[in-house]
Amino acid sequence: MSNIALLERPAATSAVRTVSSEPAAAQLDADLPAVRSPRGFALYVGLDEIKAAEAGVSLPLLVDALRRTLAELAPGAETHATVALAPHGSGGRDLDVVRLALHEPGAIARTKAAAEEETTDEEGGVVVDISRKRVLIDGESAAFTYKEFELLQYLVLREGRTIERSELVSALWQAQDDETPGERTIDVHVRRLRAKLGRYEDIVRTVRGIGYRFDRHADVVIRYGHGTPSPDRF
């Protein structure tokens, strides 16, 4: 069937118009979301020659064994193996070093983010690191107890909302805890928290007669973690 639609001439003075459906079809395809499907996988193996020798194997032997196994399971599969070359003394897990050496996007993103965090750590202000459960004050790690961090984190994650004392108690302490504070005792915990925040104590605001609130503050950086999925986990 032709994709050219011919319109009948209604009158002698009218011109013949031809309309192609190709532009419309192309536009329709452009509007559709891109559909992707798995075409294979990459298996990263963190193992240097010394560790391989200690295990009684070698890297070429492992590659050959994997290829033979794959040929048995999926004869039509194409394979390509490459060795990750990294500088001597590269720190970190072997697997992470391999992924970075092979320019795996997730590893590059994490390395870049870590470098940016180190730069931030050297600056002033407060860093509330949700992912690592720590607080940095002017670049130095603050000696927060677990409960003090939980209290600050609870307020930070509910930015702009006044949290009543009763909510803080019920959310951060279990009923069976030996040291469950009363609604007024929570003030003591907040005072200790503020004391460790030092000159940044005002990031935890008191709402008289109700509870406490964290507002957006120029001196505070919140880190929630990168959330980059690790391709070595299924």
Short mmCIF file of C-alpha atoms in Angstrom, two decimals:
data_model
loop_
_atom_site.label_atom_id
_atom_site.label_comp_id
_atom_site.label_asym_id
_atom_site.label_seq_id
_atom_site.Cartn_x
_atom_site.Cartn_y
_atom_site.Cartn_z
CA MET A 1 0.00 0.00 0.00
CA SER A 2 1.34 3.44 -0.92
CA ASN A 3 1.98 5.89 1.86
CA ILE A 4 0.83 8.77 -0.42
CA ALA A 5 -2.77 9.87 0.04
CA LEU A 6 -4.31 11.46 -3.11
CA LEU A 7 -7.13 13.89 -2.46
CA GLU A 8 -9.85 14.12 -5.09
CA ARG A 9 -10.16 17.45 -6.90
CA PRO A 10 -13.49 19.04 -5.81
CA ALA A 11 -13.50 21.59 -8.61
CA ALA A 12 -11.62 22.44 -11.77
CA THR A 13 -9.98 25.47 -10.19
CA SER A 14 -8.69 23.55 -7.20
CA ALA A 15 -5.18 22.26 -7.18
CA VAL A 16 -4.30 18.66 -6.60
CA ARG A 17 -2.74 18.22 -3.15
CA THR A 18 -0.60 15.29 -2.19
CA VAL A 19 0.00 14.56 1.46
CA SER A 20 2.74 12.26 2.64
CA SER A 21 2.25 10.38 5.87
CA GLU A 22 6.00 10.04 6.38
CA PRO A 23 6.52 13.29 8.35
CA ALA A 24 3.57 12.48 10.60
CA ALA A 25 4.87 8.97 11.18
CA ALA A 26 8.32 10.30 11.92
CA GLN A 27 6.90 12.77 14.41
CA LEU A 28 4.87 10.01 16.03
CA ASP A 29 7.98 7.88 16.43
CA ALA A 30 9.84 10.84 17.90
CA ASP A 31 7.12 11.34 20.48
CA LEU A 32 7.23 7.73 21.62
CA PRO A 33 9.52 6.95 24.57
CA ALA A 34 12.75 5.19 23.69
CA VAL A 35 12.46 1.47 24.27
CA ARG A 36 15.58 -0.39 25.30
CA SER A 37 16.12 -4.06 25.94
CA PRO A 38 19.05 -6.06 27.33
CA ARG A 39 21.61 -7.01 24.69
CA GLY A 40 24.16 -8.68 26.92
CA PHE A 41 26.04 -8.15 30.14
CA ALA A 42 29.47 -7.23 31.49
CA LEU A 43 31.01 -9.31 34.25
CA TYR A 44 33.65 -7.42 36.22
CA VAL A 45 36.16 -9.64 38.03
CA GLY A 46 38.43 -8.10 40.66
CA LEU A 47 41.48 -10.37 40.70
CA ASP A 48 45.13 -9.58 40.05
CA GLU A 49 47.73 -12.05 38.80
CA ILE A 50 49.19 -12.66 42.26
CA LYS A 51 45.83 -13.57 43.81
CA ALA A 52 45.00 -15.71 40.79
CA ALA A 53 48.28 -17.60 41.17
CA GLU A 54 47.59 -18.14 44.86
CA ALA A 55 44.28 -19.73 43.85
CA GLY A 56 46.11 -21.99 41.39
CA VAL A 57 44.77 -20.31 38.25
CA SER A 58 45.64 -17.45 35.93
CA LEU A 59 43.62 -14.71 34.27
CA PRO A 60 43.83 -16.29 30.77
CA LEU A 61 42.74 -19.62 32.25
CA LEU A 62 39.72 -18.02 33.90
CA VAL A 63 38.75 -16.21 30.69
CA ASP A 64 39.01 -19.46 28.73
CA ALA A 65 36.91 -21.34 31.30
CA LEU A 66 34.19 -18.68 31.25
CA ARG A 67 34.10 -18.68 27.46
CA ARG A 68 33.78 -22.46 27.30
CA THR A 69 30.97 -22.41 29.86
CA LEU A 70 29.16 -19.70 27.90
CA ALA A 71 29.63 -21.63 24.64
CA GLU A 72 27.91 -24.61 26.21
CA LEU A 73 25.01 -22.60 27.62
CA ALA A 74 24.52 -20.16 24.73
CA PRO A 75 26.44 -21.22 21.59
CA GLY A 76 25.30 -18.17 19.64
CA ALA A 77 26.64 -15.61 22.12
CA GLU A 78 29.50 -13.34 21.10
CA THR A 79 32.18 -12.62 23.68
CA HIS A 80 34.96 -10.12 24.21
CA ALA A 81 37.41 -10.07 27.09
CA THR A 82 39.66 -7.21 28.13
CA VAL A 83 42.14 -6.85 30.98
CA ALA A 84 41.82 -3.89 33.32
CA LEU A 85 45.17 -2.13 33.75
CA ALA A 86 45.45 0.04 36.85
CA PRO A 87 48.39 1.88 38.42
CA HIS A 88 50.33 -0.06 41.05
CA GLY A 89 49.09 0.68 44.54
CA SER A 90 45.59 1.73 43.47
CA GLY A 91 43.53 1.74 46.65
CA GLY A 92 40.05 0.35 47.20
CA ARG A 93 38.38 -2.95 46.45
CA ASP A 94 39.81 -4.86 43.50
CA LEU A 95 36.38 -4.85 41.88
CA ASP A 96 36.05 -1.08 42.20
CA VAL A 97 39.52 -0.56 40.74
CA VAL A 98 38.61 -2.78 37.77
CA ARG A 99 35.35 -0.98 37.09
CA LEU A 100 37.05 2.41 37.24
CA ALA A 101 39.90 1.26 34.99
CA LEU A 102 37.36 0.05 32.42
CA HIS A 103 35.47 3.36 32.63
CA GLU A 104 32.26 1.84 33.95
CA PRO A 105 29.82 4.82 34.21
CA GLY A 106 28.67 4.06 37.75
CA ALA A 107 32.24 3.85 39.04
CA ILE A 108 33.17 7.13 37.34
CA ALA A 109 30.11 8.86 38.81
CA ARG A 110 30.93 7.67 42.33
CA THR A 111 34.57 8.73 42.02
CA LYS A 112 33.55 12.18 40.82
CA ALA A 113 30.98 12.54 43.60
CA ALA A 114 33.55 11.46 46.21
CA ALA A 115 35.98 14.11 44.94
CA GLU A 116 33.28 16.76 45.18
CA GLU A 117 32.46 15.66 48.73
CA GLU A 118 36.11 15.94 49.78
CA THR A 119 36.12 19.50 48.45
CA THR A 120 32.96 20.26 50.40
CA ASP A 121 34.45 18.72 53.55
CA GLU A 122 37.23 21.31 53.47
CA GLU A 123 34.75 24.17 53.48
CA GLY A 124 32.99 25.69 56.46
CA GLY A 125 29.47 24.99 57.61
CA VAL A 126 27.59 21.85 58.57
CA VAL A 127 27.38 18.72 56.44
CA VAL A 128 24.66 16.25 57.43
CA ASP A 129 25.66 13.04 55.65
CA ILE A 130 22.56 10.85 55.65
CA SER A 131 24.24 8.05 53.72
CA ARG A 132 27.21 7.73 56.11
CA LYS A 133 25.38 8.65 59.31
CA ARG A 134 27.77 11.45 60.25
CA VAL A 135 27.89 15.20 60.76
CA LEU A 136 30.82 17.41 59.71
CA ILE A 137 31.25 20.82 61.27
CA ASP A 138 33.72 23.10 59.48
CA GLY A 139 35.27 20.04 57.88
CA GLU A 140 35.69 18.11 61.13
CA SER A 141 33.68 15.05 62.12
CA ALA A 142 31.40 15.84 65.08
CA ALA A 143 31.11 13.35 67.95
CA PHE A 144 27.37 12.80 67.67
CA THR A 145 25.79 9.84 69.40
CA TYR A 146 23.53 7.60 67.35
CA LYS A 147 20.42 9.12 68.93
CA GLU A 148 21.64 12.69 68.43
CA PHE A 149 22.20 12.02 64.76
CA GLU A 150 18.78 10.39 64.45
CA LEU A 151 17.20 13.43 66.05
CA LEU A 152 18.92 15.87 63.69
CA GLN A 153 18.21 13.66 60.68
CA TYR A 154 14.51 13.44 61.57
CA LEU A 155 14.22 17.22 61.60
CA VAL A 156 16.33 17.70 58.46
CA LEU A 157 14.29 15.23 56.41
CA ARG A 158 11.15 17.14 57.36
CA GLU A 159 12.49 20.54 56.45
CA GLY A 160 10.16 23.42 57.15
CA ARG A 161 7.70 21.39 59.23
CA THR A 162 7.37 21.92 62.97
CA ILE A 163 7.75 18.58 64.73
CA GLU A 164 5.97 18.18 68.04
CA ARG A 165 7.86 16.73 70.98
CA SER A 166 5.48 13.78 71.19
CA GLU A 167 6.20 12.87 67.56
CA LEU A 168 9.94 12.95 68.16
CA VAL A 169 9.60 10.63 71.15
CA SER A 170 7.35 8.13 69.37
CA ALA A 171 9.44 8.16 66.19
CA LEU A 172 12.91 7.90 67.72
CA TRP A 173 12.33 5.79 70.82
CA GLN A 174 10.63 2.43 71.08
CA ALA A 175 8.11 1.84 73.83
CA GLN A 176 10.32 -0.87 75.37
CA ASP A 177 13.43 1.32 75.51
CA ASP A 178 14.76 1.80 79.02
CA GLU A 179 15.59 5.46 78.47
CA THR A 180 12.47 6.62 76.65
CA PRO A 181 12.21 10.37 77.39
CA GLY A 182 9.08 12.26 78.20
CA GLU A 183 7.86 15.07 75.99
CA ARG A 184 9.66 17.64 78.14
CA THR A 185 12.82 15.54 78.47
CA ILE A 186 13.29 15.78 74.69
CA ASP A 187 14.43 19.36 75.33
CA VAL A 188 17.51 17.98 77.07
CA HIS A 189 18.43 15.94 74.01
CA VAL A 190 17.98 18.97 71.77
CA ARG A 191 20.19 21.08 74.04
CA ARG A 192 22.96 18.47 73.81
CA LEU A 193 22.54 18.38 70.05
CA ARG A 194 22.80 22.14 69.80
CA ALA A 195 25.85 22.21 72.05
CA LYS A 196 27.69 19.95 69.58
CA LEU A 197 26.57 22.10 66.65
CA GLY A 198 28.39 25.01 68.27
CA ARG A 199 27.99 28.29 66.39
CA TYR A 200 25.50 26.58 64.05
CA GLU A 201 23.09 25.69 66.85
CA ASP A 202 20.36 27.86 65.39
CA ILE A 203 19.79 25.43 62.51
CA VAL A 204 17.51 23.61 64.96
CA ARG A 205 14.80 26.14 65.73
CA THR A 206 12.48 26.11 68.71
CA VAL A 207 8.79 26.67 68.05
CA ARG A 208 7.58 27.80 71.43
CA GLY A 209 4.94 25.58 72.98
CA ILE A 210 5.03 23.07 70.11
CA GLY A 211 8.40 21.56 69.26
CA TYR A 212 11.28 22.02 66.83
CA ARG A 213 11.88 22.74 63.16
CA PHE A 214 14.71 22.70 60.64
CA ASP A 215 14.57 25.41 57.97
CA ARG A 216 16.74 25.61 54.87
CA HIS A 217 20.02 27.12 55.96
CA ALA A 218 22.88 28.53 53.90
CA ASP A 219 25.47 26.92 56.19
CA VAL A 220 24.01 23.41 55.89
CA VAL A 221 24.65 20.82 53.18
CA ILE A 222 22.58 17.64 53.14
CA ARG A 223 23.94 14.50 51.50
CA TYR A 224 21.42 11.83 50.71
CA GLY A 225 23.76 9.33 48.99
CA HIS A 226 24.25 8.84 45.29
CA GLY A 227 21.95 5.89 44.72
CA THR A 228 23.93 4.67 41.74
CA PRO A 229 23.02 1.01 41.22
CA SER A 230 25.93 -1.39 41.29
CA PRO A 231 25.97 -3.53 38.13
CA ASP A 232 27.74 -6.34 39.97
CA ARG A 233 24.57 -7.02 41.97
CA PHE A 234 21.47 -8.68 40.57
#
